[in-house]
Amino acid sequence: MALTTLALDGDDTLWHSETHFAVTTERVLDLVRPWVDGDAATAHLLEVERKNLAVFGYGVKAFILSVIETVIEVSDGEVPAGRIHEVVGWAKELLDHPVELMDGVAETLDQLAGSYRLLLITKGDLLHQESKVARSGLADQFDAVEIVADKDTATYRRILDRHGIDPAEFVMAGNSVRSDVAPVVELGGWGVHVPFHLTWALEAHDGAGLADRVAVADGFAGLPAALDLLAARAAT
Amino acid sequence: MALTTLALDGDDTLWHSETHFAVTTERVLDLVRPWVDGDAATAHLLEVERKNLAVFGYGVKAFILSVIETVIEVSDGEVPAGRIHEVVGWAKELLDHPVELMDGVAETLDQLAGSYRLLLITKGDLLHQESKVARSGLADQFDAVEIVADKDTATYRRILDRHGIDPAEFVMAGNSVRSDVAPVVELGGWGVHVPFHLTWALEAHDGAGLADRVAVADGFAGLPAALDLLAARAAT
């Protein structure tokens, strides 16, 4: 079967995101250094984020609320309120940050638009993701933009149903095996992993059981080659 | 022309929301009482929310981040960090709060489902709104659920286009004239205002210029009567 529809992830696939979170995390570690070392603070923050995920979801506001909990907890309540005010300011910086496309995105999308129906499927703060799509200058490349609360099989099934897409002709490409690739393969689709050197720990996935249905792209510019590989497999 | 499609707002139209925010706001006023009186704190919070709206958007996480800024500012940084930790806990309570339907919603929706194609159009945190829709038990009543970052004319136009709906046959019903009624009327559609006794100050609207295209419902159970009134106008 021919692969007709290519869906792309946003954060860390089309544009930088984790880089900005990493800068903020460094500021958090600096802030709490009077009370705990970097490793302990990182571990505490990750544990708070993990606990809060079901109720706060993904995105900057969720992250910053978890940071605020963390700095108060690891400082045993000693962190001055003025520093917490700064942390809220970091949320605004993250949300207002200019969109920086990953290398090769604009040219590669132009090329792919000739061969595939393109969708954008991204998760996080609704307003922030809409704003990033608008500021990216890429919106016109996509047949549809889907901003979702989580990227699980139920979410992908709903999107495929809505657009009348057979999973067997559907490829999802992104930097997170856990969110962008594994659930799509589970539904009978195809995935391209476009690795990025930073991956949030809660997105970790060992890739087990996915090999036949997944190709790895060498950066965004490597996407067409990875898709050709999958298309050849899909045709047999 | 016949009115074929009825879209409903979620918060304070189908289920209670502002009531829970009001309870949290009372807690905020108690928290800052050592430094400022209730009126000054309310005014400060509203001003912070207004400034933050463009970057934080709507919803519980945005509200709580504005509350945190407010309590730090009005206390001149004297609020203990432990109290701010409590405020983050209030976010979780708000997000986890059971969904309480407004009076008459379930029966009235059953009745309306026979006459109209029903949509749900709601704004706020994506994850929280999805969770409220699921927990409301009403999801199956709706042909589509649209969770949006803001309810302006561009948003409604996008939704009408996506579902192939002529504005002249479209009615939106909700508690906010500003968000649920005015932009739809501007597009050539119809509105039902279902007043709720609590309205967030940033949703205020004087209703000017809307009269011909709007009916006011006496509670959710008054929706069918208000719709009959509009249908008669639309038919002439």
XYZ file of C-alpha atoms in Angstrom, chain A residues 52-58 61-62 64-65 68-69 72-73 77 79 81-82 84-85 88 91-92 95-96 124-127 130 147-149 158, chain B residues 52-58 61-62 64-65 68-69 72-73 77 79 81-82 84-85 88 91-92 95-96 124-127 130 147-149 158:
70
model
C 1.609 16.050 38.270
C 1.396 14.842 34.675
C -2.099 13.353 34.936
C -3.583 16.521 36.403
C -1.427 19.286 34.858
C -0.723 17.717 31.459
C 2.117 18.876 29.205
C 2.460 26.211 32.609
C 2.471 22.633 33.912
C 6.496 25.935 35.880
C 3.909 24.861 38.476
C 7.457 26.058 41.953
C 6.502 22.989 43.993
C 9.640 25.144 47.795
C 10.014 21.477 48.745
C 9.995 26.402 52.453
C 13.070 29.977 49.237
C 8.813 34.537 47.624
C 10.611 37.012 45.364
C 9.229 32.329 43.069
C 8.009 35.495 41.366
C 6.629 32.797 37.083
C 7.049 30.857 32.263
C 6.394 34.044 30.305
C 5.862 31.076 26.224
C 7.067 34.213 24.428
C 1.047 20.915 25.138
C -0.583 24.228 26.027
C -3.284 24.906 23.440
C -2.610 28.646 23.207
C -1.293 27.625 18.294
C -3.206 20.084 19.089
C -3.832 17.297 21.577
C -3.585 16.772 25.329
C -9.531 9.768 16.703
C -1.258 37.649 31.588
C -4.193 36.654 29.395
C -2.368 36.978 26.072
C 0.531 34.803 27.195
C -1.115 32.386 29.687
C -4.553 32.061 28.078
C -7.597 30.755 29.947
C -3.115 26.796 35.412
C -3.163 30.343 34.030
C -3.098 29.910 39.583
C 0.073 31.396 38.073
C 0.947 33.293 42.727
C 2.165 36.552 41.175
C 3.788 37.760 46.155
C 3.236 41.293 44.857
C 7.465 39.332 48.903
C 4.249 35.656 51.864
C 6.848 29.937 50.430
C 4.811 27.284 52.224
C 2.539 29.397 47.822
C 2.897 25.618 47.915
C -0.292 25.106 43.775
C -4.742 24.224 41.196
C -4.918 20.455 41.625
C -8.539 20.512 38.088
C -9.699 17.400 39.947
C -9.449 26.666 28.616
C -6.866 24.025 29.494
C -7.017 21.321 26.820
C -6.512 18.412 29.225
C -11.292 17.008 27.776
C -11.728 22.889 22.639
C -10.290 26.248 21.663
C -7.756 28.728 23.021
C -12.756 28.016 11.488
